[in-house]
Amino acid sequence: GINDTPALKKADIGIAMGNRGTEAAKEVADLILKDDSFTSIVTAVRQGRGIFQNIRYFVVYLLSCNLSEVLIVALASLSNLSAPLLPLQILFLNMVTDVFPALALGMNKESDKVMQYPPRNTREPILTRKMWYTIILYSLSMTIAVLGILLYGIYCLNASATLANNLAFYTLILVQLWNVFNLPDARASFWNNEITRNIFVWLAILVCLLIALIAYEVPILKTVLSLQAISSQEVGIVVLFSLIPVALIQIFKRISMPFGSN
């Protein structure tokens, strides 16, 4: 009613009823319940928490992937190693493997346990200090895998500079795709969480793999990206090294729970 307007103004979030509430109450309220149902508040909180979590997933994923590219190039240059990534390859990564999975993360449904978490401080930023540590950890794990296969190719396979570059490039494609599975909180199951249940994430990964395969098969794209044919054995090595970051992150999460993106 009209008498409730001072309380609605002073409340952190003033909520008025849309059907039976007075116009005065609705004018000063922050939120209006169209159906006058208090259960709608719970639904709104659930959806709001889910949207906020998806924004965090999106930002953590993109920053960790891009930071890994910077670290790979910088460390390889400082170590006088052959170039692990070429400019057009970095552009390809940013346009393909970074974009589609990141967009798919925005389609996540909220976690089953989202309402069990305590309320978040209203002054808390999107990226907390712990999340910056998480981004750095994810980036380092991907950097280790890519530089690892670069060194393996040079010193164990006696690969040429082009082949070593290709091995690093393909490995980075895969580690960035697999990076989406590192995002759920340590309290969630690795095999059953809001990301693994998101069909759009799987479609994004499939699309990225198909685009990478097209780039490998189409001569003009192969030339532009400085790619060459690799053997099935080398493909197996790429896949093996690409799984290293996922293994490292999952082990770390189990040791220092909870250390996730929540």
Coordinates of C-alpha atoms in Angstrom, one line a residue, residues 34-257:
K34 CA 3.5 -9.3 -11.9
D35 CA 1.8 -12.4 -10.6
D36 CA 1.9 -11.4 -6.9
S37 CA 3.6 -14.7 -6.1
F38 CA 6.4 -14.8 -3.6
T39 CA 7.8 -18.0 -5.3
S40 CA 8.7 -15.7 -8.2
I41 CA 11.3 -14.1 -6.0
V42 CA 13.0 -17.4 -5.5
T43 CA 12.9 -18.1 -9.3
A44 CA 14.3 -14.6 -10.0
V45 CA 17.2 -15.2 -7.5
R46 CA 18.0 -18.6 -9.0
Q47 CA 18.1 -17.2 -12.5
G48 CA 20.0 -14.2 -11.5
R49 CA 22.7 -16.3 -9.7
G50 CA 22.9 -18.5 -12.8
I51 CA 23.3 -15.5 -15.2
F52 CA 26.0 -14.0 -12.9
Q53 CA 27.8 -17.4 -12.7
N54 CA 27.7 -17.7 -16.6
I55 CA 29.3 -14.2 -16.9
R56 CA 32.1 -15.3 -14.6
Y57 CA 32.6 -18.5 -16.6
F58 CA 32.8 -16.5 -19.8
V59 CA 35.3 -14.0 -18.4
V60 CA 37.5 -16.6 -16.7
Y61 CA 37.5 -18.8 -19.8
L62 CA 38.5 -16.0 -22.2
L63 CA 41.1 -14.4 -19.9
S64 CA 42.8 -17.7 -19.1
C65 CA 42.9 -18.7 -22.8
N66 CA 44.3 -15.4 -24.0
L67 CA 46.8 -15.2 -21.1
S68 CA 48.1 -18.6 -22.0
E69 CA 48.8 -17.4 -25.6
V70 CA 50.8 -14.5 -24.2
L71 CA 52.8 -16.7 -21.8
I72 CA 53.6 -19.2 -24.5
V73 CA 54.9 -16.7 -27.0
A74 CA 56.8 -14.7 -24.3
L75 CA 58.4 -17.8 -22.6
A76 CA 59.4 -19.3 -26.0
S77 CA 61.0 -16.0 -27.1
L78 CA 62.9 -15.7 -23.8
S79 CA 64.1 -19.3 -24.2
N80 CA 65.2 -18.8 -27.8
L81 CA 62.9 -21.6 -28.9
S82 CA 61.3 -21.8 -32.3
A83 CA 58.1 -19.8 -32.6
P84 CA 55.3 -21.8 -31.1
L85 CA 52.6 -19.6 -32.6
L86 CA 52.5 -17.4 -35.7
P87 CA 50.4 -14.2 -35.9
L88 CA 47.7 -15.7 -38.2
Q89 CA 47.5 -18.8 -36.0
I90 CA 46.9 -16.6 -32.9
L91 CA 44.2 -14.8 -34.9
F92 CA 42.6 -18.2 -35.9
L93 CA 42.6 -19.2 -32.2
N94 CA 41.0 -16.0 -31.1
M95 CA 38.3 -16.2 -33.8
V96 CA 37.5 -19.9 -33.4
T97 CA 38.5 -21.8 -30.3
D98 CA 38.0 -18.8 -28.0
V99 CA 34.7 -17.5 -29.3
F100 CA 32.4 -20.5 -29.7
P101 CA 32.9 -22.2 -26.4
A102 CA 32.8 -18.8 -24.6
L103 CA 29.4 -18.1 -26.2
A104 CA 28.2 -21.6 -25.3
L105 CA 29.0 -21.0 -21.7
G106 CA 26.3 -18.2 -21.6
M107 CA 23.7 -20.9 -22.3
N108 CA 24.5 -22.8 -19.1
K109 CA 21.5 -23.6 -16.8
E110 CA 22.1 -22.7 -13.2
S111 CA 23.7 -25.3 -11.0
D112 CA 21.5 -27.6 -8.9
K113 CA 23.3 -26.2 -5.8
V114 CA 23.1 -22.6 -6.8
M115 CA 20.6 -21.8 -4.0
Q116 CA 22.7 -23.5 -1.4
Y117 CA 25.5 -20.9 -1.6
P118 CA 25.5 -18.0 0.8
P119 CA 24.5 -14.6 -0.6
R120 CA 27.2 -12.7 -2.3
N121 CA 28.5 -9.3 -1.0
T122 CA 27.0 -6.6 -3.2
R123 CA 30.4 -4.9 -3.4
E124 CA 32.1 -8.0 -4.6
P125 CA 33.6 -7.6 -8.1
I126 CA 32.9 -10.0 -11.0
L127 CA 36.5 -11.3 -10.7
T128 CA 37.7 -11.7 -7.1
R129 CA 41.3 -12.2 -6.1
K130 CA 40.8 -15.9 -5.9
M131 CA 39.5 -15.9 -9.5
W132 CA 42.5 -14.1 -10.7
Y133 CA 44.6 -16.8 -9.1
T134 CA 42.4 -19.3 -10.9
I135 CA 42.9 -17.6 -14.3
I136 CA 46.7 -17.6 -13.7
L137 CA 46.6 -21.3 -12.7
Y138 CA 44.6 -22.3 -15.8
S139 CA 46.9 -20.3 -18.1
L140 CA 50.0 -21.8 -16.6
S141 CA 48.7 -25.3 -17.0
M142 CA 47.9 -24.7 -20.7
T143 CA 51.3 -23.0 -21.1
I144 CA 53.1 -26.1 -19.6
A145 CA 51.3 -28.4 -22.1
V146 CA 52.1 -26.4 -25.2
L147 CA 55.7 -25.6 -24.3
G148 CA 56.1 -29.2 -23.3
I149 CA 55.1 -30.6 -26.7
L150 CA 57.2 -27.9 -28.3
L151 CA 60.3 -29.1 -26.4
Y152 CA 59.3 -32.8 -27.0
G153 CA 59.0 -32.2 -30.7
I154 CA 62.3 -30.4 -31.0
Y155 CA 64.5 -32.6 -28.7
C156 CA 62.8 -36.0 -28.8
L157 CA 61.2 -36.1 -32.3
N158 CA 63.9 -34.0 -34.0
A159 CA 61.1 -32.1 -35.6
S160 CA 61.6 -29.1 -37.9
A161 CA 60.6 -25.7 -36.8
T162 CA 57.4 -25.9 -38.8
L163 CA 56.4 -29.3 -37.4
A164 CA 57.2 -28.2 -33.9
N165 CA 55.1 -25.1 -34.4
N166 CA 52.2 -27.2 -35.8
L167 CA 52.3 -29.6 -32.8
A168 CA 52.2 -26.6 -30.4
F169 CA 49.3 -25.0 -32.5
Y170 CA 47.2 -28.1 -32.5
T171 CA 47.8 -28.7 -28.8
L172 CA 46.8 -25.2 -27.9
I173 CA 43.5 -25.6 -29.9
L174 CA 42.7 -28.7 -27.9
V175 CA 43.8 -27.4 -24.5
Q176 CA 41.6 -24.3 -24.9
L177 CA 38.6 -26.4 -25.9
W178 CA 39.1 -28.7 -22.9
N179 CA 39.6 -25.7 -20.6
V180 CA 35.8 -25.3 -20.4
F181 CA 35.7 -28.5 -18.3
N182 CA 38.0 -26.9 -15.7
L183 CA 35.5 -24.1 -14.9
P184 CA 33.0 -25.8 -12.5
D185 CA 33.6 -25.5 -8.8
A186 CA 35.6 -28.2 -7.1
R187 CA 32.4 -29.2 -5.2
A188 CA 30.7 -30.2 -8.4
S189 CA 31.1 -33.5 -10.1
F190 CA 33.6 -33.4 -13.1
W191 CA 31.4 -35.7 -15.2
N192 CA 28.0 -34.2 -14.2
N193 CA 27.7 -30.4 -13.9
E194 CA 26.1 -27.5 -15.5
I195 CA 28.8 -27.4 -18.3
T196 CA 28.8 -31.1 -19.2
R197 CA 25.0 -30.9 -19.3
N198 CA 25.1 -28.0 -21.7
I199 CA 24.5 -29.3 -25.2
F200 CA 25.7 -26.0 -26.7
V201 CA 29.2 -26.5 -25.1
W202 CA 29.5 -29.9 -26.9
L203 CA 28.3 -28.4 -30.2
A204 CA 30.8 -25.5 -29.9
I205 CA 33.6 -28.0 -29.3
L206 CA 32.5 -30.0 -32.3
V207 CA 32.2 -26.9 -34.5
C208 CA 35.7 -25.8 -33.5
L209 CA 37.2 -29.2 -34.3
L210 CA 35.5 -29.3 -37.7
I211 CA 36.8 -25.8 -38.5
A212 CA 40.3 -26.9 -37.4
L213 CA 40.0 -30.0 -39.7
I214 CA 38.8 -27.8 -42.6
A215 CA 41.8 -25.5 -42.1
Y216 CA 44.1 -28.6 -42.2
E217 CA 42.5 -30.0 -45.3
V218 CA 41.9 -26.9 -47.5
P219 CA 45.1 -26.1 -49.3
I220 CA 44.8 -22.3 -49.2
L221 CA 44.0 -22.2 -45.4
K222 CA 46.8 -24.7 -44.8
T223 CA 49.2 -22.4 -46.6
V224 CA 48.0 -19.3 -44.8
L225 CA 48.3 -20.9 -41.4
S226 CA 51.7 -22.5 -42.2
L227 CA 50.4 -26.1 -41.6
Q228 CA 51.8 -29.3 -42.8
A229 CA 50.7 -32.9 -42.7
I230 CA 51.2 -34.8 -39.4
S231 CA 51.2 -38.5 -38.8
S232 CA 48.7 -40.4 -36.6
Q233 CA 51.4 -40.9 -34.0
E234 CA 51.9 -37.2 -33.8
V235 CA 48.1 -36.7 -33.5
G236 CA 48.2 -39.1 -30.5
I237 CA 51.0 -37.1 -28.9
V238 CA 49.0 -33.9 -29.4
V239 CA 45.9 -35.4 -27.8
L240 CA 48.0 -36.7 -24.9
F241 CA 49.7 -33.4 -24.1
S242 CA 46.3 -31.5 -24.5
L243 CA 44.9 -33.6 -21.6
I244 CA 47.7 -32.5 -19.2
P245 CA 46.1 -29.2 -18.1
V246 CA 42.8 -30.9 -17.3
A247 CA 44.5 -33.5 -15.2
L248 CA 46.6 -30.9 -13.4
I249 CA 43.7 -28.7 -12.6
Q250 CA 41.5 -31.5 -11.4
I251 CA 44.3 -32.8 -9.1
F252 CA 44.9 -29.3 -7.7
K253 CA 41.1 -28.8 -7.1
R254 CA 40.9 -32.0 -5.2
I255 CA 43.9 -31.1 -3.1
S256 CA 42.8 -27.6 -2.3
M257 CA 39.0 -27.7 -2.3

